[in-house]
PDB file of C-alpha atoms in Angstrom:
ATOM      1  CA  SER A   1      32.914  35.239  68.522  1.00  0.00           C
ATOM      2  CA  GLY A   2      30.128  32.646  68.533  1.00  0.00           C
ATOM      3  CA  ILE A   3      30.171  29.961  71.226  1.00  0.00           C
ATOM      4  CA  ASP A   4      27.960  26.952  71.913  1.00  0.00           C
ATOM      5  CA  MET A   5      28.497  24.495  74.723  1.00  0.00           C
ATOM      6  CA  LEU A   6      27.404  21.115  75.975  1.00  0.00           C
ATOM      7  CA  ASP A   7      27.200  21.114  79.791  1.00  0.00           C
ATOM      8  CA  PHE A   8      27.577  18.104  82.040  1.00  0.00           C
ATOM      9  CA  LYS A   9      25.837  18.411  85.402  1.00  0.00           C
ATOM     10  CA  ALA A  10      25.853  16.039  88.370  1.00  0.00           C
ATOM     11  CA  TYR A  11      23.080  14.030  90.006  1.00  0.00           C
ATOM     12  CA  TYR A  12      23.450  13.450  93.713  1.00  0.00           C
ATOM     13  CA  PRO A  13      20.427  11.516  95.041  1.00  0.00           C
ATOM     14  CA  PRO A  14      17.902  12.760  95.876  1.00  0.00           C
ATOM     15  CA  ASN A  15      18.672  16.112  94.159  1.00  0.00           C
ATOM     16  CA  TYR A  16      19.862  17.218  90.761  1.00  0.00           C
ATOM     17  CA  ASP A  17      22.239  20.197  90.805  1.00  0.00           C
ATOM     18  CA  THR A  18      20.747  22.255  87.984  1.00  0.00           C
ATOM     19  CA  GLU A  19      22.900  25.298  88.679  1.00  0.00           C
ATOM     20  CA  THR A  20      26.470  24.015  88.491  1.00  0.00           C
ATOM     21  CA  SER A  21      28.205  22.627  85.416  1.00  0.00           C
ATOM     22  CA  LYS A  22      30.782  20.024  86.352  1.00  0.00           C
ATOM     23  CA  ALA A  23      32.301  19.980  82.854  1.00  0.00           C
ATOM     24  CA  SER A  24      31.592  21.465  79.428  1.00  0.00           C
ATOM     25  CA  ILE A  25      32.614  21.031  75.836  1.00  0.00           C
ATOM     26  CA  PHE A  26      32.695  24.387  74.052  1.00  0.00           C
ATOM     27  CA  VAL A  27      32.543  24.815  70.301  1.00  0.00           C
ATOM     28  CA  GLY A  28      33.267  28.271  68.997  1.00  0.00           C
ATOM     29  CA  THR A  29      34.900  30.489  66.464  1.00  0.00           C
ATOM     30  CA  SER A  30      38.353  31.680  67.236  1.00  0.00           C
ATOM     31  CA  ASP A  31      38.680  35.403  67.778  1.00  0.00           C
ATOM     32  CA  LYS A  32      42.226  35.246  66.443  1.00  0.00           C
ATOM     33  CA  HIS A  33      41.030  35.875  62.870  1.00  0.00           C
ATOM     34  CA  THR A  34      39.213  38.540  60.910  1.00  0.00           C
ATOM     35  CA  LEU A  35      35.450  38.418  60.456  1.00  0.00           C
ATOM     36  CA  ASN A  36      35.578  36.484  57.175  1.00  0.00           C
ATOM     37  CA  THR A  37      38.231  33.954  58.220  1.00  0.00           C
ATOM     38  CA  HIS A  38      37.009  32.779  61.599  1.00  0.00           C
ATOM     39  CA  GLY A  39      38.343  29.363  62.473  1.00  0.00           C
ATOM     40  CA  GLY A  40      36.676  26.921  64.820  1.00  0.00           C
ATOM     41  CA  TYR A  41      37.956  25.433  68.040  1.00  0.00           C
ATOM     42  CA  LEU A  42      36.874  22.831  70.551  1.00  0.00           C
ATOM     43  CA  ALA A  43      37.543  23.477  74.237  1.00  0.00           C
ATOM     44  CA  PHE A  44      37.121  21.075  77.141  1.00  0.00           C
ATOM     45  CA  LYS A  45      36.409  22.796  80.442  1.00  0.00           C
ATOM     46  CA  VAL A  46      36.060  21.440  83.976  1.00  0.00           C
ATOM     47  CA  ASN A  47      34.725  22.827  87.242  1.00  0.00           C
ATOM     48  CA  GLN A  48      37.546  22.592  89.767  1.00  0.00           C
ATOM     49  CA  SER A  49      35.780  24.327  92.645  1.00  0.00           C
ATOM     50  CA  GLY A  50      32.644  22.231  93.164  1.00  0.00           C
ATOM     51  CA  PHE A  51      29.233  23.795  93.799  1.00  0.00           C
ATOM     52  CA  SER A  52      28.888  27.452  92.984  1.00  0.00           C
ATOM     53  CA  GLY A  53      25.225  27.874  92.096  1.00  0.00           C
ATOM     54  CA  SER A  54      26.332  30.145  89.277  1.00  0.00           C
ATOM     55  CA  GLY A  55      26.149  27.951  86.204  1.00  0.00           C
ATOM     56  CA  SER A  56      29.329  27.777  84.159  1.00  0.00           C
ATOM     57  CA  THR A  57      31.294  30.602  85.787  1.00  0.00           C
ATOM     58  CA  ASN A  58      33.714  28.265  87.607  1.00  0.00           C
ATOM     59  CA  LEU A  59      34.678  26.333  84.490  1.00  0.00           C
ATOM     60  CA  ILE A  60      38.400  26.319  83.713  1.00  0.00           C
ATOM     61  CA  GLU A  61      39.710  25.353  80.290  1.00  0.00           C
ATOM     62  CA  ALA A  62      41.707  22.120  80.508  1.00  0.00           C
ATOM     63  CA  MET A  63      42.259  21.389  76.805  1.00  0.00           C
ATOM     64  CA  ARG A  64      41.716  23.097  73.448  1.00  0.00           C
ATOM     65  CA  ILE A  65      41.888  21.877  69.850  1.00  0.00           C
ATOM     66  CA  GLU A  66      42.317  24.707  67.344  1.00  0.00           C
ATOM     67  CA  LYS A  67      41.151  24.681  63.712  1.00  0.00           C
ATOM     68  CA  ASP A  68      44.688  23.947  62.502  1.00  0.00           C
ATOM     69  CA  GLY A  69      44.859  20.802  64.664  1.00  0.00           C
ATOM     70  CA  LYS A  70      47.100  22.274  67.343  1.00  0.00           C
ATOM     71  CA  VAL A  71      46.243  20.934  70.807  1.00  0.00           C
ATOM     72  CA  GLY A  72      46.752  22.867  74.015  1.00  0.00           C
ATOM     73  CA  ILE A  73      46.619  21.265  77.446  1.00  0.00           C
ATOM     74  CA  GLY A  74      46.806  23.905  80.123  1.00  0.00           C
ATOM     75  CA  THR A  75      46.870  26.683  77.513  1.00  0.00           C
ATOM     76  CA  ALA A  76      44.179  28.300  75.383  1.00  0.00           C
ATOM     77  CA  SER A  77      46.737  29.375  72.766  1.00  0.00           C
ATOM     78  CA  PRO A  78      48.636  26.333  71.452  1.00  0.00           C
ATOM     79  CA  THR A  79      51.520  27.296  69.174  1.00  0.00           C
ATOM     80  CA  HIS A  80      52.722  23.778  68.294  1.00  0.00           C
ATOM     81  CA  THR A  81      51.095  20.465  67.381  1.00  0.00           C
ATOM     82  CA  LEU A  82      50.955  19.683  71.127  1.00  0.00           C
ATOM     83  CA  ASN A  83      51.522  22.244  73.879  1.00  0.00           C
ATOM     84  CA  ALA A  84      51.322  20.954  77.439  1.00  0.00           C
ATOM     85  CA  VAL A  85      51.661  23.628  80.103  1.00  0.00           C
ATOM     86  CA  GLY A  86      51.695  22.844  83.814  1.00  0.00           C
ATOM     87  CA  ALA A  87      51.608  24.943  86.927  1.00  0.00           C
ATOM     88  CA  SER A  88      54.870  26.580  87.950  1.00  0.00           C
ATOM     89  CA  GLY A  89      56.978  24.956  90.603  1.00  0.00           C
ATOM     90  CA  THR A  90      57.486  21.214  90.871  1.00  0.00           C
ATOM     91  CA  SER A  91      54.328  20.008  89.109  1.00  0.00           C
ATOM     92  CA  VAL A  92      54.776  17.176  86.616  1.00  0.00           C
ATOM     93  CA  VAL A  93      53.783  18.402  83.145  1.00  0.00           C
ATOM     94  CA  GLN A  94      54.039  15.050  81.361  1.00  0.00           C
ATOM     95  CA  SER A  95      53.879  11.482  82.601  1.00  0.00           C
ATOM     96  CA  ILE A  96      54.495   8.557  80.279  1.00  0.00           C
ATOM     97  CA  ARG A  97      54.803   5.154  81.836  1.00  0.00           C
ATOM     98  CA  ASN A  98      54.712   1.471  81.194  1.00  0.00           C
ATOM     99  CA  PRO A  99      52.330  -0.035  83.794  1.00  0.00           C
ATOM    100  CA  ASN A 100      54.272  -3.319  83.845  1.00  0.00           C
ATOM    101  CA  THR A 101      56.144  -3.515  87.172  1.00  0.00           C
ATOM    102  CA  SER A 102      58.450  -6.386  86.152  1.00  0.00           C
ATOM    103  CA  TRP A 103      62.197  -5.814  86.019  1.00  0.00           C
ATOM    104  CA  GLY A 104      63.684  -5.092  82.602  1.00  0.00           C
ATOM    105  CA  GLN A 105      60.848  -2.868  81.363  1.00  0.00           C
ATOM    106  CA  TYR A 106      61.198   0.282  79.269  1.00  0.00           C
ATOM    107  CA  SER A 107      58.966   3.336  79.117  1.00  0.00           C
ATOM    108  CA  LEU A 108      60.153   5.051  75.963  1.00  0.00           C
ATOM    109  CA  THR A 109      59.103   8.056  73.923  1.00  0.00           C
ATOM    110  CA  ARG A 110      59.985   7.844  70.230  1.00  0.00           C
ATOM    111  CA  TYR A 111      61.143  10.974  68.418  1.00  0.00           C
ATOM    112  CA  GLY A 112      61.380  10.721  64.660  1.00  0.00           C
ATOM    113  CA  THR A 113      61.182  12.324  61.271  1.00  0.00           C
ATOM    114  CA  GLU A 114      59.836  11.299  57.901  1.00  0.00           C
ATOM    115  CA  THR A 115      57.435   8.343  57.924  1.00  0.00           C
ATOM    116  CA  ALA A 116      56.506   6.486  61.104  1.00  0.00           C
ATOM    117  CA  ASP A 117      59.456   4.549  62.569  1.00  0.00           C
ATOM    118  CA  PHE A 118      61.748   5.367  59.618  1.00  0.00           C
ATOM    119  CA  ARG A 119      64.295   7.638  61.334  1.00  0.00           C
ATOM    120  CA  TYR A 120      64.006   7.914  65.093  1.00  0.00           C
ATOM    121  CA  MET A 121      65.574   7.830  68.550  1.00  0.00           C
ATOM    122  CA  ASP A 122      64.011   6.533  71.738  1.00  0.00           C
ATOM    123  CA  PHE A 123      64.294   8.438  74.994  1.00  0.00           C
ATOM    124  CA  GLY A 124      62.958   7.151  78.273  1.00  0.00           C
ATOM    125  CA  TYR A 125      63.285   5.222  81.493  1.00  0.00           C
ATOM    126  CA  TYR A 126      64.569   1.675  81.933  1.00  0.00           C
ATOM    127  CA  ARG A 127      63.500  -0.216  85.037  1.00  0.00           C
ATOM    128  CA  GLY A 128      66.636  -2.299  84.739  1.00  0.00           C
ATOM    129  CA  ALA A 129      67.306  -5.957  85.457  1.00  0.00           C
ATOM    130  CA  THR A 130      68.175  -5.014  89.074  1.00  0.00           C
ATOM    131  CA  GLU A 131      67.883  -1.931  91.280  1.00  0.00           C
ATOM    132  CA  GLY A 132      71.403  -0.795  90.295  1.00  0.00           C
ATOM    133  CA  THR A 133      70.653  -0.810  86.555  1.00  0.00           C
ATOM    134  CA  ARG A 134      67.606   1.439  86.409  1.00  0.00           C
ATOM    135  CA  GLY A 135      67.823   4.877  84.881  1.00  0.00           C
ATOM    136  CA  LEU A 136      67.309   7.198  81.942  1.00  0.00           C
ATOM    137  CA  VAL A 137      68.318   5.908  78.495  1.00  0.00           C
ATOM    138  CA  ILE A 138      68.701   7.221  74.959  1.00  0.00           C
ATOM    139  CA  LYS A 139      68.577   4.487  72.319  1.00  0.00           C
ATOM    140  CA  SER A 140      69.289   4.560  68.591  1.00  0.00           C
ATOM    141  CA  GLN A 141      67.067   3.400  65.775  1.00  0.00           C
ATOM    142  CA  ALA A 142      69.150   0.180  65.745  1.00  0.00           C
ATOM    143  CA  ASP A 143      68.161  -0.360  69.426  1.00  0.00           C
ATOM    144  CA  ALA A 144      71.700   0.403  70.627  1.00  0.00           C
ATOM    145  CA  THR A 145      71.965   2.191  73.961  1.00  0.00           C
ATOM    146  CA  LEU A 146      73.708   5.489  73.225  1.00  0.00           C
ATOM    147  CA  VAL A 147      73.661   7.110  76.683  1.00  0.00           C
ATOM    148  CA  THR A 148      72.625   5.818  80.105  1.00  0.00           C
ATOM    149  CA  PHE A 149      72.065   7.875  83.252  1.00  0.00           C
ATOM    150  CA  LEU A 150      71.674   5.459  86.173  1.00  0.00           C
ATOM    151  CA  ASP A 151      69.723   6.351  89.299  1.00  0.00           C
ATOM    152  CA  SER A 152      73.028   6.017  91.185  1.00  0.00           C
ATOM    153  CA  GLY A 153      74.447   8.982  89.221  1.00  0.00           C
ATOM    154  CA  LYS A 154      76.729   6.944  86.964  1.00  0.00           C
ATOM    155  CA  VAL A 155      76.699   7.954  83.277  1.00  0.00           C
ATOM    156  CA  GLY A 156      77.503   5.626  80.417  1.00  0.00           C
ATOM    157  CA  ILE A 157      78.220   6.644  76.830  1.00  0.00           C
ATOM    158  CA  GLY A 158      78.114   3.666  74.504  1.00  0.00           C
ATOM    159  CA  THR A 159      77.277   1.333  77.376  1.00  0.00           C
ATOM    160  CA  ALA A 160      74.089   0.406  79.216  1.00  0.00           C
ATOM    161  CA  SER A 161      76.066  -0.574  82.350  1.00  0.00           C
ATOM    162  CA  PRO A 162      78.458   2.200  83.440  1.00  0.00           C
ATOM    163  CA  LEU A 163      80.893   0.966  86.097  1.00  0.00           C
ATOM    164  CA  VAL A 164      82.247   4.380  87.179  1.00  0.00           C
ATOM    165  CA  ASN A 165      80.818   7.929  87.397  1.00  0.00           C
ATOM    166  CA  LEU A 166      81.604   8.528  83.682  1.00  0.00           C
ATOM    167  CA  HIS A 167      82.099   5.382  81.628  1.00  0.00           C
ATOM    168  CA  VAL A 168      82.856   5.867  77.902  1.00  0.00           C
ATOM    169  CA  ASN A 169      82.893   2.813  75.658  1.00  0.00           C
ATOM    170  CA  GLY A 170      84.167   3.286  72.116  1.00  0.00           C
ATOM    171  CA  THR A 171      87.171   3.285  69.846  1.00  0.00           C
ATOM    172  CA  ASN A 172      87.361   6.984  68.992  1.00  0.00           C
TER     173      ASN A 172
END
């Protein structure tokens, strides 16, 4: 498969490190296809080990965009629109946050179908109005709180403010 790359090297006064790539953008043809149907990809690679004096040999692929638009972070073989793969163990794979530190703030991820914001549910973290009201929430398209999991361990179904370990609010 054909590959071209754009290397990024570092300048540390008074010397220029001409041997070590600190990051690279690779453009190539995917070797997943036959000779006549090669698809392109774009890979972003970084040097995680510092100086090596061996050019691009310490570059590790951090992200890839395949010809079909699939994006892989932490994987060179994305199988879905977005694949994010982290190290095993307790590493955080995804972090979505609202940088506002005021009380009463949400950090929500919207999951939907059809056109944008037509049919959806929100899933995320609520900082609460007080320490006792913060937790994980699932909200409906009508902005109703469907389920709440408070940091204290209390769970509410149909209520944003569960009063006991399992608080169900509804008529059925």
